[in-house]
XYZ file of C-alpha atoms in Angstrom:
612
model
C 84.746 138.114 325.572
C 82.227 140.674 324.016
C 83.024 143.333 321.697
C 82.183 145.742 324.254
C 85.617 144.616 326.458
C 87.827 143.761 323.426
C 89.038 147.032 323.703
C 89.689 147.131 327.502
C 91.847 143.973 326.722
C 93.716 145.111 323.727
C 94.493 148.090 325.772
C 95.946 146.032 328.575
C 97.820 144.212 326.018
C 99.671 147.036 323.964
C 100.144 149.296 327.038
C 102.038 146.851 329.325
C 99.023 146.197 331.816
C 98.208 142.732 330.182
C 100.525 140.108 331.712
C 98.784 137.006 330.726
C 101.451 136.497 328.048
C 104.215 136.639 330.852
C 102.279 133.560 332.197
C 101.945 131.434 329.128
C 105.269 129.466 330.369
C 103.866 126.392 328.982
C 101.945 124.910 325.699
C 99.195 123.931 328.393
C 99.057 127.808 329.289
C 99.443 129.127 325.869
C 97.734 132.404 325.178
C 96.346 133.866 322.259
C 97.538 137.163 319.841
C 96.950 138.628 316.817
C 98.412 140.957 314.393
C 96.769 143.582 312.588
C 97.697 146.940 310.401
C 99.973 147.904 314.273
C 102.527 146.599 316.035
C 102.086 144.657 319.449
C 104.259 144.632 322.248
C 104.034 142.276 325.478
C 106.348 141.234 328.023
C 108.668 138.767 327.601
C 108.838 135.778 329.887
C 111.969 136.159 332.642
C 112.834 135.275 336.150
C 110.358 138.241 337.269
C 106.954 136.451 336.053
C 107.695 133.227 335.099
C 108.958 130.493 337.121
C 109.700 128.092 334.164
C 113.144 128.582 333.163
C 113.215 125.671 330.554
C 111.194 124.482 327.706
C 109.059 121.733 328.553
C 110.375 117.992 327.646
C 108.564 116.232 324.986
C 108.233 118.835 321.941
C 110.205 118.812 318.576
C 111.755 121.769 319.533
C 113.746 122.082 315.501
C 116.297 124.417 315.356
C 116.021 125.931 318.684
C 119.166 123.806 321.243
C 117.968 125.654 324.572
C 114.545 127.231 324.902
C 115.075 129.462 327.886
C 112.141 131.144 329.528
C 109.984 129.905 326.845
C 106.555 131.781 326.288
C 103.919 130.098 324.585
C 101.151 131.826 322.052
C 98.783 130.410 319.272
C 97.522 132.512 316.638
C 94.058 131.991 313.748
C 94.540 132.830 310.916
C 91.444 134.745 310.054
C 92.396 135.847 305.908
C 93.851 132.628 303.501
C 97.717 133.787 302.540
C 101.251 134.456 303.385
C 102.082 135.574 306.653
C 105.428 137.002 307.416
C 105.782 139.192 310.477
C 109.248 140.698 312.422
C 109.679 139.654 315.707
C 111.926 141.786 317.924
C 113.295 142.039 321.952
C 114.086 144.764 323.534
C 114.727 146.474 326.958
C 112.283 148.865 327.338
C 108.409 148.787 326.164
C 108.968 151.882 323.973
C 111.606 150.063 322.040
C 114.425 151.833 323.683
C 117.690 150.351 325.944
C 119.365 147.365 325.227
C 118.151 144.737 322.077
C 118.422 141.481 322.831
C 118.883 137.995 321.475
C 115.097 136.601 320.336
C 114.481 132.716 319.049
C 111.294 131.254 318.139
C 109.801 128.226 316.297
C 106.383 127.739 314.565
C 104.383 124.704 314.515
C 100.877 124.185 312.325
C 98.699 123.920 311.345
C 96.170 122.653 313.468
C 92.454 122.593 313.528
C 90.765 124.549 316.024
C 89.513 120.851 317.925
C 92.658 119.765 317.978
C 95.159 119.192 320.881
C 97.714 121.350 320.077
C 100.404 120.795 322.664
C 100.618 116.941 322.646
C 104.145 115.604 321.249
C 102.336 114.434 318.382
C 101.283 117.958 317.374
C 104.755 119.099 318.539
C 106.200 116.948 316.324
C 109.131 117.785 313.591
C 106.525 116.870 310.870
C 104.462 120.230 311.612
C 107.314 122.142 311.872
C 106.582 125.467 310.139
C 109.360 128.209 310.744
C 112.688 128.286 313.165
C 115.119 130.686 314.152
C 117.956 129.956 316.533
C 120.180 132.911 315.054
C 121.851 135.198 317.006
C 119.723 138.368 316.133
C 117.812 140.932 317.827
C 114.851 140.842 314.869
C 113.991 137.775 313.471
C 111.389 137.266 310.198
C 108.423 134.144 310.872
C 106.988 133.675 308.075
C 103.774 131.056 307.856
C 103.306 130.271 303.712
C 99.787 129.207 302.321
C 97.817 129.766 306.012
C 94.257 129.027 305.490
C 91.632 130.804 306.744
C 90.678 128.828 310.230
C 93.855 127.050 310.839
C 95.637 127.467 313.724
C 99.818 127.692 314.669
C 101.493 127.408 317.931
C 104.216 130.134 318.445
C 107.026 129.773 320.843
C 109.393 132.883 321.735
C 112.060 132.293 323.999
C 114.127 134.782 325.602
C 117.805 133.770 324.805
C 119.675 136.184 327.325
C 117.109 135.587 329.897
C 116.628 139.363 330.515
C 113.228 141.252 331.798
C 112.356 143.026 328.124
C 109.525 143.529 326.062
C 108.245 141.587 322.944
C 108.019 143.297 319.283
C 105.357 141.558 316.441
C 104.581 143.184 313.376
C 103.066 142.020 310.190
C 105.458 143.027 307.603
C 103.467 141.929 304.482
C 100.037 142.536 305.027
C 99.555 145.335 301.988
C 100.569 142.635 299.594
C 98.146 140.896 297.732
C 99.281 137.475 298.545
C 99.764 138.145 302.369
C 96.884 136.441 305.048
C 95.979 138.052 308.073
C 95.487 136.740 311.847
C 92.249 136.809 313.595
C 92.340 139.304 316.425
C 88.911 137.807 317.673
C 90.219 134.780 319.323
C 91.018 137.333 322.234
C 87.530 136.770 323.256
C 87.794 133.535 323.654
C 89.429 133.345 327.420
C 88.063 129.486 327.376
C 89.902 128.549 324.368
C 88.418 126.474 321.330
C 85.828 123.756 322.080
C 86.871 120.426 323.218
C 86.496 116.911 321.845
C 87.869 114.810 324.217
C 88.418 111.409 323.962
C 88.292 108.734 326.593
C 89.390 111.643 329.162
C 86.572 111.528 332.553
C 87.384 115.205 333.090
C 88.585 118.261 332.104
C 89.167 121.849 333.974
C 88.314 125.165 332.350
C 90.194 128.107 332.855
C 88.734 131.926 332.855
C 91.864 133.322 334.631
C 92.101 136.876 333.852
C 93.958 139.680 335.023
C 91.740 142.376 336.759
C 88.867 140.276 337.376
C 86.910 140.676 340.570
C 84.481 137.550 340.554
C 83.511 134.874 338.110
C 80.443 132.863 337.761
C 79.728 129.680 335.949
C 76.654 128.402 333.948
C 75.790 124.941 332.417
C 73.414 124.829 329.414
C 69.857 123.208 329.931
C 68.220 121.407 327.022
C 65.181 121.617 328.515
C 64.561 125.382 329.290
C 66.742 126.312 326.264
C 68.486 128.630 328.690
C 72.036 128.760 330.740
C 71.606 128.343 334.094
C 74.136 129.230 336.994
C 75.888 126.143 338.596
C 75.854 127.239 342.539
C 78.946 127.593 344.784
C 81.296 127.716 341.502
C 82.911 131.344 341.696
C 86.928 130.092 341.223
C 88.379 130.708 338.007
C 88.516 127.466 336.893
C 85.630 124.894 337.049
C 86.425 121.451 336.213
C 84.168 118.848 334.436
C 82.886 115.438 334.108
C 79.838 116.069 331.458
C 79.337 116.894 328.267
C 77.760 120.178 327.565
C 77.518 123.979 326.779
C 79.380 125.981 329.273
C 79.884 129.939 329.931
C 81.615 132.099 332.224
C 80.753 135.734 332.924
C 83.880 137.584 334.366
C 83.172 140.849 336.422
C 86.207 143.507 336.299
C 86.853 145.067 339.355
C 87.257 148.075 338.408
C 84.399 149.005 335.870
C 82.383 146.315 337.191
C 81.849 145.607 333.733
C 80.889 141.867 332.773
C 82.326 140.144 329.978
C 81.474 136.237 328.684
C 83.083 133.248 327.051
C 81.307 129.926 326.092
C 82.521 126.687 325.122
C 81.229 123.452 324.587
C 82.565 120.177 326.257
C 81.944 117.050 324.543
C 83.495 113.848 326.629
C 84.018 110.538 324.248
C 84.481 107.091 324.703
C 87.701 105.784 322.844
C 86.394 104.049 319.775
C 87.214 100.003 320.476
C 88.810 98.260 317.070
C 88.288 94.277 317.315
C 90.580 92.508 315.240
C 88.387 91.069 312.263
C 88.548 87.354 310.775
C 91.454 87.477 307.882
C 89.966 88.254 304.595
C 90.483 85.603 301.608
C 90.707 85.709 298.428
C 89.637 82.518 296.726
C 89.780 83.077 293.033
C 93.115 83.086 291.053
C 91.926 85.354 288.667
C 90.761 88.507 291.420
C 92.835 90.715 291.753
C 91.749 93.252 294.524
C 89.513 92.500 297.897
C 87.443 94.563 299.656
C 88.864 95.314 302.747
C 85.639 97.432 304.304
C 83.841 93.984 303.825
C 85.429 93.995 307.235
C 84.294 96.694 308.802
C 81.667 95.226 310.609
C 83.570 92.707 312.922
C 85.948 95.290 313.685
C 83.343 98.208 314.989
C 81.713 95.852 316.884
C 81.538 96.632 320.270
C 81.192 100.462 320.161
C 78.679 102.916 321.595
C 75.776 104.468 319.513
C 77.072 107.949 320.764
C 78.700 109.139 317.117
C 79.175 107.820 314.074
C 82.372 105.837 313.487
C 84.304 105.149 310.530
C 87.182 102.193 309.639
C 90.177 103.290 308.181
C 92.236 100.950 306.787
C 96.574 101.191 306.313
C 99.277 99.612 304.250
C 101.215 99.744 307.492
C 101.604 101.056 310.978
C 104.029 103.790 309.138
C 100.577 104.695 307.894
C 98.688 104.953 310.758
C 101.605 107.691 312.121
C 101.390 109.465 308.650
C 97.955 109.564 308.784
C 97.844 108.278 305.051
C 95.515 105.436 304.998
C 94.409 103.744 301.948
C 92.077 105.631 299.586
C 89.944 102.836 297.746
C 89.627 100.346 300.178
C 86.778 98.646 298.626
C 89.118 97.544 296.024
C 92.458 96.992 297.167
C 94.716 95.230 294.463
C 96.342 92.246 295.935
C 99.769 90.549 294.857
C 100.148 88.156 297.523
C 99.330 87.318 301.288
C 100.238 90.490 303.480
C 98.615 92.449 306.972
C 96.586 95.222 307.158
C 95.978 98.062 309.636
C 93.162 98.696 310.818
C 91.675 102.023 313.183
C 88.269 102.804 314.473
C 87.672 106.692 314.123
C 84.717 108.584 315.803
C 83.293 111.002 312.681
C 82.589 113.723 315.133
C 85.010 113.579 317.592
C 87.610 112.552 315.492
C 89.091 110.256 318.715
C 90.529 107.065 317.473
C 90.714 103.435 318.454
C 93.948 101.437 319.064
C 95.093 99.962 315.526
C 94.437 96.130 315.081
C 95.562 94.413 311.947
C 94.964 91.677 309.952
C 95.535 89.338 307.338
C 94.548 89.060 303.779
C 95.782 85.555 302.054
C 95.374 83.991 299.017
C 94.189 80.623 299.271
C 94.535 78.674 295.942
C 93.942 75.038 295.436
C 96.661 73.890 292.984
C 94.575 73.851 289.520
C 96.281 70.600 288.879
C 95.167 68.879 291.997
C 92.697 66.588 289.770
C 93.395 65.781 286.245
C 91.157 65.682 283.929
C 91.207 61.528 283.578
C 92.055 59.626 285.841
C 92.835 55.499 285.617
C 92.116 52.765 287.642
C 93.547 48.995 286.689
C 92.118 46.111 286.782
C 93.056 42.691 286.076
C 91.274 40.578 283.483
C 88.742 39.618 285.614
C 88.103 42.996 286.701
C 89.631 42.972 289.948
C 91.219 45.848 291.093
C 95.079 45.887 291.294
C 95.932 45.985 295.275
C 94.552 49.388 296.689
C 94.281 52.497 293.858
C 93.602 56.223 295.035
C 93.026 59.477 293.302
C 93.358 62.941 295.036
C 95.618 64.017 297.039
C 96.006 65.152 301.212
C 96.339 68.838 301.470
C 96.736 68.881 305.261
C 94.235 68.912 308.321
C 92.723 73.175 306.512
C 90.784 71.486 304.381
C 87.719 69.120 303.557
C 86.743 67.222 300.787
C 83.674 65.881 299.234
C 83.357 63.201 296.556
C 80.699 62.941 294.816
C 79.460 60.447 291.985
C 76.065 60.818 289.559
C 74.510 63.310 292.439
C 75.763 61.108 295.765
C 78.274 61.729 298.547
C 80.883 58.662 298.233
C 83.837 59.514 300.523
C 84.879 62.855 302.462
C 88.492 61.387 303.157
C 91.053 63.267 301.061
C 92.086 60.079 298.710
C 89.073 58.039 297.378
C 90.071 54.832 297.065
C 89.137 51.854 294.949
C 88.793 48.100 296.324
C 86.468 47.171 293.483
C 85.984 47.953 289.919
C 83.558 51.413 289.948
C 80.604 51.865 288.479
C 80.290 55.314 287.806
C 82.396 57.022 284.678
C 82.938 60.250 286.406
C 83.488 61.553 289.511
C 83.388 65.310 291.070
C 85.462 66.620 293.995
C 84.590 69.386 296.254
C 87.917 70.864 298.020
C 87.417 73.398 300.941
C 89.695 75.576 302.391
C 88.371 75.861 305.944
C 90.214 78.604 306.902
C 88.666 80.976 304.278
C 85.581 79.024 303.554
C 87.001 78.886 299.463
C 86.529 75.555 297.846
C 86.986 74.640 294.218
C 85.422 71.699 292.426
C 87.377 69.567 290.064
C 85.796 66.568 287.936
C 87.470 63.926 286.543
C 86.743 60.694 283.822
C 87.267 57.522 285.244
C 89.248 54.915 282.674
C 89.248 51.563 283.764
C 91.803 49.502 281.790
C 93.658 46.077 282.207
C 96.590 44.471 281.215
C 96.638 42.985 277.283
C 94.798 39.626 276.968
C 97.346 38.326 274.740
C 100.515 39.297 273.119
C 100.721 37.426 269.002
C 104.108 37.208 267.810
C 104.567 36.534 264.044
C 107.842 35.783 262.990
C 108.925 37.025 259.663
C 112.652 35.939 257.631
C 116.121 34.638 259.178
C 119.549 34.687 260.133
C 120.869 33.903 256.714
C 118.152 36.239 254.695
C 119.190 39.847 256.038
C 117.548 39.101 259.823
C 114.292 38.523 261.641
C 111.610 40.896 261.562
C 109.142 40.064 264.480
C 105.805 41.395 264.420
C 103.932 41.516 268.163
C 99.927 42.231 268.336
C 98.701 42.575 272.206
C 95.045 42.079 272.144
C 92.990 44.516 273.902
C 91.846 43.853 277.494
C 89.165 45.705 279.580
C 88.304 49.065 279.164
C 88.306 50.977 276.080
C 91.370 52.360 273.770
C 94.542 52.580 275.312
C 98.020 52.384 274.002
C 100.535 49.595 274.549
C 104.371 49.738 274.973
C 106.547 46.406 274.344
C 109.791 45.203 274.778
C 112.210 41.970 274.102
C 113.046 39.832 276.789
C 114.170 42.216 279.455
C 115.198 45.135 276.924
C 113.714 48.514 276.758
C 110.193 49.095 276.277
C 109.449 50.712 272.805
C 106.380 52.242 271.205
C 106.628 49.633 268.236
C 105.207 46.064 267.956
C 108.069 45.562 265.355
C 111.514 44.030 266.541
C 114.406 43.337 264.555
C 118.049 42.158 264.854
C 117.318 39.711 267.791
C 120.010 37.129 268.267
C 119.048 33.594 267.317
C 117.774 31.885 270.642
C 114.851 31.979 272.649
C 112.686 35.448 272.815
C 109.618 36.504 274.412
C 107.721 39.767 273.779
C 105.820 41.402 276.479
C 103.716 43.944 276.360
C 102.176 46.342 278.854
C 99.197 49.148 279.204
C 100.927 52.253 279.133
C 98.797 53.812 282.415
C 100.240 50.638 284.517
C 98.109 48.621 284.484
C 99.869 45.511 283.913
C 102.039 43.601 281.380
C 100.860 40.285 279.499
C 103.931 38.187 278.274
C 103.902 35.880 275.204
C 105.105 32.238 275.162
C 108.249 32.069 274.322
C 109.429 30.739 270.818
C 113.001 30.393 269.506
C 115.027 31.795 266.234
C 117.528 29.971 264.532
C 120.495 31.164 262.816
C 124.452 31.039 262.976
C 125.980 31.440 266.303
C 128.269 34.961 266.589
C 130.765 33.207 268.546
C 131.714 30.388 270.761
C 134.550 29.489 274.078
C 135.561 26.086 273.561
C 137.008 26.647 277.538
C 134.495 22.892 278.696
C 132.297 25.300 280.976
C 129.700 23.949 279.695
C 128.312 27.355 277.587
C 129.336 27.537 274.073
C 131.852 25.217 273.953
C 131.038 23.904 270.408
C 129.894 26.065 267.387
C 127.197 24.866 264.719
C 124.030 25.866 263.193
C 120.571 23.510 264.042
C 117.569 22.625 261.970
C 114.376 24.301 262.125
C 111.172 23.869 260.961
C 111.836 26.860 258.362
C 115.626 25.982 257.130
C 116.784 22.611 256.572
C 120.335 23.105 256.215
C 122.231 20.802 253.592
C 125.876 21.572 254.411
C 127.972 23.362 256.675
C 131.577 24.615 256.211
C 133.773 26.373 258.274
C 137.157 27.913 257.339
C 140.287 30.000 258.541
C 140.399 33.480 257.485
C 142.748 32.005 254.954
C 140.036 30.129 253.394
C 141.587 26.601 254.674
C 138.946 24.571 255.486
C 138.717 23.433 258.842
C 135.704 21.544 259.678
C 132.522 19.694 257.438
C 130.218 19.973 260.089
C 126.801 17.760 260.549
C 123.450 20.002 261.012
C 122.396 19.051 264.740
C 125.530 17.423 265.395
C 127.953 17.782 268.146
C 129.346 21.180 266.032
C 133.208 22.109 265.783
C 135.102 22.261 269.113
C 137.908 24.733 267.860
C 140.445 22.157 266.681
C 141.767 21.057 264.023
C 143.448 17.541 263.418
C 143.501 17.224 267.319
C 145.250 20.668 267.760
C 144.221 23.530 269.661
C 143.407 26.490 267.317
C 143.790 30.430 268.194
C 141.085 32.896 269.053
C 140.172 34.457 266.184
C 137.607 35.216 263.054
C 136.858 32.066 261.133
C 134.618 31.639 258.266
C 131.446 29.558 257.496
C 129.456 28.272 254.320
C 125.518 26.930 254.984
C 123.748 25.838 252.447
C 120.355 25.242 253.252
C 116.434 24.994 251.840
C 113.879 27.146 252.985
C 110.249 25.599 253.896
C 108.669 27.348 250.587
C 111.326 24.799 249.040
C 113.837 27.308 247.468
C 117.633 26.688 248.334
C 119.580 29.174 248.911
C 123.200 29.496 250.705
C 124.960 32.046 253.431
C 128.086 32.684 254.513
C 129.866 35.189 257.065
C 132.267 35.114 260.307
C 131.992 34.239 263.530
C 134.032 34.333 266.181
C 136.347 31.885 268.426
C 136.648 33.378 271.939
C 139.583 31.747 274.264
């Protein structure tokens, strides 16, 4: 209202005419006060002008279990500091009769745009102050109020009794105290409203000793309020944004009074849930999330500007504490974010959508640096030879050789000797659109040509020593691996301690590409034992000629040094008996003497043994 009426209405207000705050029965119908340098005094709410004997479901209500005959206030605060006031209930308006029982809670603070009575604002989070003692004078005290903000008082009336409502500032001459703005009295409309994806909204001018009301709607145009016809109730309700004023006509002083108010109806802000965000490189360690802003505001009116706020998680979006540098977000590992559309005027917000953020990393291994394919000695590739590997149906792959495309299937495959030395792959993640390239040598290599054995000493000059040489198929260096017979394979070409018999040396590329085998040759030397038992394997015991040892004579003994047997080189050999008898399993003895090919003689002897 104007200045002019403030007084008329603090009047009704301290001197018991003023029985709007007997009607504030509900946050919807909450009604303003203030407290300055005096005390104010109102009804309470009881069974005489209220009809709403319980608080309202839905509030945090704190400390307070019952909340009869609840009355509902909100106050400005007008000066930045402490508030601390006494509130008090009491019979009679004067402060005499009977005290009684008072409770009350606080709430805050708010912004004047805000909704103050939805359970959100309600909520135990804003809780400010709560009293649910059994006393006739309770202390609120507000800390740190800020100049603008807003709180929502209830008072409820504990022993439900018609009285009268004490509030009095108790710290306002100290330097740290704030004050409340008694100038929200005017405002019989209340704050303006923001309201978001609402289609209407009623305005209320009800005031006590008011004999007509008229409406008016700003007009752009003229730059003027203009009456809206046949609206005269004290409410007016609305489906369009715009300025709006009511001029209230007392009906006793005729005097008019006037409240404005603007109305601004929004659309709720639409949030589309954006493509998942990927991070491609190994080495990056935050993302951009507003690099997704775009997708997600899509879809939304040109009437305000809207901003994306983005949250760690939907605990978030409650707190209100989204994150504070999304533009560079550090990211660990694959995890969801929340997402909400906010209007920057309105402050109405979307729905939250969320979505994902993965890392997508081709193993860094996936290609080695060199890769082999075998051939055999005529350059024929062995069977069917691949490199790469399948990753699964996410992802595509290009292979490409001196600047062409030669296979997009996952494993390139080789049917014929290539004829390229390198080859690049292109691996893409289709999901994310990240793709690494990897190159790799080609070595083409084949089995040995040939594996050279040279045979160096004997059996009766401390052992063979055989020395194998594979010679070099296709491709270029490579390494070799050989092995005896069937033994183990071995980096050395150098063998030793082989029994006497036949041998064969292989050799193989050490990639796999094949093994070459020599021709087999034979060493001679003393046998280590022999079962005369007629199976026809080592039944007989003697030592042969070769072209390297001629052997002269051949003795064999007991352990005793009897001898036993004169044995013939390349004869039939000793058969375990002696003079026609059986002899035991056991060590005997042996003398050779023999000439080497070089001419030199020379003679050996040892054990051997007779198996039964």
């Amino acid at each position: 209202m104007k200045q002019e009426s403030l007084l008329l209405f603090c009047i009704f207000f301290l001197y018991g005419s003023f029985s709007v705050f007997g009607q504030g029965s509900s946050c919807e119908s909450l009604d303003p006060f203030c407290a300055g340098d005096e005390e104010l005094v109102f009804p309470n709410s009881n069974s005489t002008n209220s009809s709403i004997v319980n608080g309202e479901p839905g509030p945090d209500y704190g400390c307070l279990l019952s909340q009869p005959y609840p009355a509902w206030f909100y106050l400005q605060v007008e000066e930045t500091g402490n508030l601390r006031f006494n509130i008090s209930q009491f019979q009679n308006e004067n402060g005499g009769g009977s005290q009684y029982d008072v409770d009350f809670i606080v709430w805050g603070p708010f912004e004047r745009t805000e909704d103050y009575c939805t359970d959100d604002s309600l909520s135990e989070l804003n809780i400010v102050d709560c009293s649910y003692e059994p006393d006739t004078v309770e202390q609120m005290y507000i800390p740190n109020a800020e100049a603008g903000q807003v709180y929502v008082v209830l008072i409820t009336n504990y022993e439900e009794l018609p009285g009268f409502i004490s509030l009095r500032q108790t710290n306002s001459d100290q330097a740290t105290s704030g004050s409340t703005d008694c100038g929200i009295l005017d405002e019989v409309l209340g704050p303006d409203r923001f309201l978001c994806g609402e289609d209407e909204t009623t305005l209320d001018a009800t005031t006590e000793g008011v004999e007509r009301y008229e409406w008016f709607q700003f007009n752009e145009t003229t730059d003027d309020f203009e009456i809206i016809a046949n609206e005269e109730n004290p409410t007016l309700t609305l489906t369009d944004s715009g300025r709006y004023k009511v001029i209230v006509y007392e009906n006793i002083t005729g005097q008019a009074d006037e409240d404005e108010i603007e109305i601004k109806f929004y659309n709720e802000p639409v949030a589309n849930v954006p493509d998942d965000l990927y991070i491609c490189d190994p080495n990056q360690t935050t993302i951009d999330l507003t690099s997704a802003s775009a997708q997600i505001l899509n879809g939304n009116t040109s009437e305000e500007d809207y901003r994306v706020n983005f949250y760690e998680t939907a605990q978030d979006i409650e707190d209100e504490n989204s994150i504070s540098n999304p533009s560079a977000f550090p990211v660990e590992e694959s995890r969801e974010i929340f997402a909400q559309v906010e209007g920057v005027e309105s402050g109405c917000v979307s729905q939250e959508v969320f979505f994902s953020v993965e890392l997508t990393f081709v193993p860094e291994n996936f290609l080695p640096e060199e890769s082999v394919v075998c051939v055999d000695l005529d350059r024929t590739v062995l069977a069917q030879q691949g490199i790469g590997e399948d990753l699964g149906a996410d992802y595509e792959y290009e292979w490409i050789a001196e600047g062409n495309t030669i296979s997009t299937e996952a494993v390139l495959n080789f049917t014929e000797t290539p004829n390229f030395n390198n080859v690049t792959l292109i691996v893409t993640d289709n999901r994310s659109g990240c793709n690494i390239e990897f190159t790799t040598a080609l070595l083409v290599y084949s089995r040995p040509e040939n594996v050279l054995v040279e045979i160096e000493g004997s059996d009766f000059t401390g052992g063979y020593i055989i020395n194998a040489e594979a010679t070099k198929g296709i491709g270029g260096e490579t390494t070799y691996e050989y092995r005896a017979d069937n033994g183990a394979w071995q980096e050395s070409a150098v063998f030793r301690n082989l029994d006497p018999g036949y041998h064969t040396i292989s050799a193989r590329e050490i990639n796999g590409c094949g093994i070459t085998t020599s021709e087999e040759f034979y060493l001679v030397g003393y046998p280590r034992f022999f079962t005369p038992n007629s199976d026809g394997y080592n039944d007989t015991w003697n030592i042969e000629n070769t072209a390297e040892i001629q052997i002269k004579k051949l003795y064999v003994f007991d352990r005793y040094g009897k001898l036993i047997k004169e044995l013939t080189p390349n004869g039939e050999g000793w058969d375990g008996t002696y003079n026609g008898r059986t002899l035991p399993a056991d060590d005997y003895w042996f003398r050779v003497e023999f000439e080497m090919q070089n001419g030199t003689s020379d003679h050996y002897g040892t054990n051997f043994t007779l198996k039964r």
